């Protein structure tokens, strides 16, 4: 439903209290949690791209709104679904801590739903950039990799 569900009635009053409630179809917010891995796609021997390393199972995802926060855990396919979501503004939050060599590309994703609407979000666990020291000849060169 939409609107304020609280109705206040004064027991000393004799006339009936009038109120209205509107009903709308609920929406769905779903998504996936994926692990990205370094991949070599160029001519050289070093990695230069990211590739999908597969789903992450058992990651807790929260759906936070103005009145409530709901939680789901990803399944074997790395997916989660929140059903019966009222229209409005929500934030989808990945709750799992990333390993030290990884980081979440985004930890929170804002979502605006409409009546009966469906939204999909994707969280990606990506490798952290590393500082690499190249020692060659007479100097040291530091680069981010």
mmCIF file of C-alpha atoms in Angstrom:
data_model
loop_
_atom_site.group_PDB
_atom_site.id
_atom_site.type_symbol
_atom_site.label_atom_id
_atom_site.label_comp_id
_atom_site.label_asym_id
_atom_site.label_seq_id
_atom_site.Cartn_x
_atom_site.Cartn_y
_atom_site.Cartn_z
ATOM 1 C CA UNK A 1 0.000 0.000 0.000
ATOM 2 C CA UNK A 2 0.987 3.637 -0.255
ATOM 3 C CA UNK A 3 0.354 6.446 2.163
ATOM 4 C CA UNK A 4 0.396 6.541 5.952
ATOM 5 C CA UNK A 5 -1.000 3.315 7.477
ATOM 6 C CA UNK A 6 -1.555 4.905 10.908
ATOM 7 C CA UNK A 7 -5.093 6.059 11.785
ATOM 8 C CA UNK A 8 -5.700 8.101 14.932
ATOM 9 C CA UNK A 9 -9.125 7.924 16.514
ATOM 10 C CA UNK A 10 -10.296 10.074 19.435
ATOM 11 C CA UNK A 11 -12.540 7.969 21.709
ATOM 12 C CA UNK A 12 -14.444 11.065 22.851
ATOM 13 C CA UNK A 13 -15.447 11.858 19.275
ATOM 14 C CA UNK A 14 -18.758 10.497 17.999
ATOM 15 C CA UNK A 15 -18.318 10.838 14.213
ATOM 16 C CA UNK A 16 -16.402 8.207 12.258
ATOM 17 C CA UNK A 17 -12.801 8.787 11.285
ATOM 18 C CA UNK A 18 -12.236 8.902 7.532
ATOM 19 C CA UNK A 19 -9.067 7.557 5.946
ATOM 20 C CA UNK A 20 -7.967 6.100 2.645
ATOM 21 C CA UNK A 21 -5.407 3.553 1.580
ATOM 22 C CA UNK A 22 -4.166 2.945 -1.945
ATOM 23 C CA UNK A 23 -2.827 -0.385 -3.141
ATOM 24 C CA UNK A 24 -0.162 -0.754 -5.814
ATOM 25 C CA UNK A 25 1.612 -3.775 -7.291
ATOM 26 C CA UNK A 26 4.890 -4.543 -5.542
ATOM 27 C CA UNK A 27 8.202 -4.393 -7.361
ATOM 28 C CA UNK A 28 11.277 -6.611 -7.426
ATOM 29 C CA UNK A 29 14.936 -5.764 -6.950
ATOM 30 C CA UNK A 30 17.374 -8.482 -7.897
ATOM 31 C CA UNK A 31 20.980 -8.760 -8.784
ATOM 32 C CA UNK A 32 24.190 -10.688 -8.840
ATOM 33 C CA UNK A 33 27.561 -10.691 -7.106
ATOM 34 C CA UNK A 34 30.523 -11.612 -9.322
ATOM 35 C CA UNK A 35 34.277 -12.006 -8.873
ATOM 36 C CA UNK A 36 36.512 -10.449 -11.524
ATOM 37 C CA UNK A 37 39.970 -11.850 -12.285
ATOM 38 C CA UNK A 38 42.998 -10.515 -14.126
ATOM 39 C CA UNK A 39 43.270 -11.781 -17.698
ATOM 40 C CA UNK A 40 45.771 -11.481 -20.507
ATOM 41 C CA UNK A 41 44.122 -10.381 -23.728
ATOM 42 C CA UNK A 42 47.011 -8.564 -25.404
ATOM 43 C CA UNK A 43 50.177 -9.717 -27.112
ATOM 44 C CA UNK A 44 52.461 -9.388 -24.081
ATOM 45 C CA UNK A 45 52.826 -11.797 -21.191
ATOM 46 C CA UNK A 46 51.297 -9.518 -18.551
ATOM 47 C CA UNK A 47 47.634 -9.229 -17.641
ATOM 48 C CA UNK A 48 45.871 -6.240 -19.155
ATOM 49 C CA UNK A 49 42.141 -6.822 -18.627
ATOM 50 C CA UNK A 50 39.511 -8.115 -16.234
ATOM 51 C CA UNK A 51 37.404 -11.195 -16.917
ATOM 52 C CA UNK A 52 34.425 -12.685 -15.107
ATOM 53 C CA UNK A 53 35.743 -15.173 -12.564
ATOM 54 C CA UNK A 54 32.326 -16.509 -11.608
ATOM 55 C CA UNK A 55 29.578 -16.017 -9.038
ATOM 56 C CA UNK A 56 30.094 -15.461 -5.310
ATOM 57 C CA UNK A 57 27.847 -17.593 -3.091
ATOM 58 C CA UNK A 58 26.955 -16.731 0.513
ATOM 59 C CA UNK A 59 27.424 -12.953 0.271
ATOM 60 C CA UNK A 60 24.946 -10.907 2.334
ATOM 61 C CA UNK A 61 23.175 -8.100 0.491
ATOM 62 C CA UNK A 62 21.001 -5.479 2.220
ATOM 63 C CA UNK A 63 18.118 -3.453 0.797
ATOM 64 C CA UNK A 64 17.822 -0.249 2.844
ATOM 65 C CA UNK A 65 14.858 2.093 2.593
ATOM 66 C CA UNK A 66 13.304 4.888 4.649
ATOM 67 C CA UNK A 67 11.297 2.523 6.877
ATOM 68 C CA UNK A 68 13.013 -0.851 6.679
ATOM 69 C CA UNK A 69 16.165 -2.814 5.858
ATOM 70 C CA UNK A 70 15.908 -6.307 4.377
ATOM 71 C CA UNK A 71 18.679 -8.891 3.948
ATOM 72 C CA UNK A 72 19.326 -11.694 1.456
ATOM 73 C CA UNK A 73 22.216 -14.080 0.840
ATOM 74 C CA UNK A 74 23.459 -14.919 -2.639
ATOM 75 C CA UNK A 75 22.791 -18.420 -3.940
ATOM 76 C CA UNK A 76 25.162 -20.757 -5.820
ATOM 77 C CA UNK A 77 24.691 -18.616 -8.949
ATOM 78 C CA UNK A 78 25.655 -15.458 -7.044
ATOM 79 C CA UNK A 79 22.131 -14.062 -7.353
ATOM 80 C CA UNK A 80 19.710 -12.503 -4.875
ATOM 81 C CA UNK A 81 16.114 -11.259 -5.113
ATOM 82 C CA UNK A 82 14.014 -8.921 -2.990
ATOM 83 C CA UNK A 83 10.303 -9.347 -3.739
ATOM 84 C CA UNK A 84 7.282 -7.330 -2.587
ATOM 85 C CA UNK A 85 9.272 -4.080 -2.735
ATOM 86 C CA UNK A 86 7.127 -0.918 -2.455
ATOM 87 C CA UNK A 87 7.863 1.898 -4.899
ATOM 88 C CA UNK A 88 10.367 4.450 -3.681
ATOM 89 C CA UNK A 89 14.061 5.096 -3.155
ATOM 90 C CA UNK A 90 16.232 2.222 -1.946
ATOM 91 C CA UNK A 91 19.933 1.498 -1.508
ATOM 92 C CA UNK A 92 21.310 -1.970 -2.265
ATOM 93 C CA UNK A 93 24.420 -2.657 -0.147
ATOM 94 C CA UNK A 94 26.903 -5.527 -0.404
ATOM 95 C CA UNK A 95 27.801 -6.511 3.171
ATOM 96 C CA UNK A 96 30.741 -8.885 2.701
ATOM 97 C CA UNK A 97 34.273 -7.736 3.476
ATOM 98 C CA UNK A 98 36.612 -7.970 0.517
ATOM 99 C CA UNK A 99 39.876 -9.931 0.861
ATOM 100 C CA UNK A 100 42.950 -7.689 1.241
ATOM 101 C CA UNK A 101 43.999 -8.085 -2.399
ATOM 102 C CA UNK A 102 40.479 -7.309 -3.673
ATOM 103 C CA UNK A 103 37.919 -4.487 -3.342
ATOM 104 C CA UNK A 104 34.254 -3.940 -4.196
ATOM 105 C CA UNK A 105 33.880 -1.899 -7.369
ATOM 106 C CA UNK A 106 30.772 -0.358 -5.716
ATOM 107 C CA UNK A 107 29.594 -1.131 -2.173
ATOM 108 C CA UNK A 108 26.239 0.665 -2.506
ATOM 109 C CA UNK A 109 23.927 1.162 -5.458
ATOM 110 C CA UNK A 110 20.930 3.553 -5.262
ATOM 111 C CA UNK A 111 17.731 2.267 -6.879
ATOM 112 C CA UNK A 112 14.408 4.012 -7.515
ATOM 113 C CA UNK A 113 11.478 1.641 -8.012
ATOM 114 C CA UNK A 114 8.036 2.251 -9.445
ATOM 115 C CA UNK A 115 4.818 0.304 -8.852
ATOM 116 C CA UNK A 116 5.331 -3.231 -10.154
ATOM 117 C CA UNK A 117 8.772 -2.355 -11.522
ATOM 118 C CA UNK A 118 11.815 -4.597 -11.703
ATOM 119 C CA UNK A 119 15.425 -3.481 -11.173
ATOM 120 C CA UNK A 120 18.691 -5.407 -11.476
ATOM 121 C CA UNK A 121 22.075 -4.488 -9.980
ATOM 122 C CA UNK A 122 25.497 -6.140 -10.181
ATOM 123 C CA UNK A 123 28.267 -6.034 -7.597
ATOM 124 C CA UNK A 124 31.806 -6.885 -8.724
ATOM 125 C CA UNK A 125 34.743 -7.915 -6.565
ATOM 126 C CA UNK A 126 37.821 -6.641 -8.432
ATOM 127 C CA UNK A 127 41.577 -6.944 -7.827
ATOM 128 C CA UNK A 128 43.197 -3.971 -6.089
ATOM 129 C CA UNK A 129 45.759 -2.036 -8.094
ATOM 130 C CA UNK A 130 49.270 -2.961 -6.915
ATOM 131 C CA UNK A 131 52.388 -0.836 -6.827
ATOM 132 C CA UNK A 132 55.099 -2.667 -8.752
ATOM 133 C CA UNK A 133 58.811 -1.875 -8.464
ATOM 134 C CA UNK A 134 60.816 -2.437 -11.599
ATOM 135 C CA UNK A 135 64.545 -2.553 -10.975
ATOM 136 C CA UNK A 136 66.487 -2.097 -14.185
ATOM 137 C CA UNK A 137 70.044 -0.915 -14.692
ATOM 138 C CA UNK A 138 70.753 2.152 -12.588
ATOM 139 C CA UNK A 139 67.273 3.090 -11.343
ATOM 140 C CA UNK A 140 64.030 2.000 -9.810
ATOM 141 C CA UNK A 141 60.730 2.761 -11.499
ATOM 142 C CA UNK A 142 57.432 2.427 -9.594
ATOM 143 C CA UNK A 143 54.173 1.880 -11.437
ATOM 144 C CA UNK A 144 50.612 0.979 -10.558
ATOM 145 C CA UNK A 145 49.490 -2.314 -11.994
#
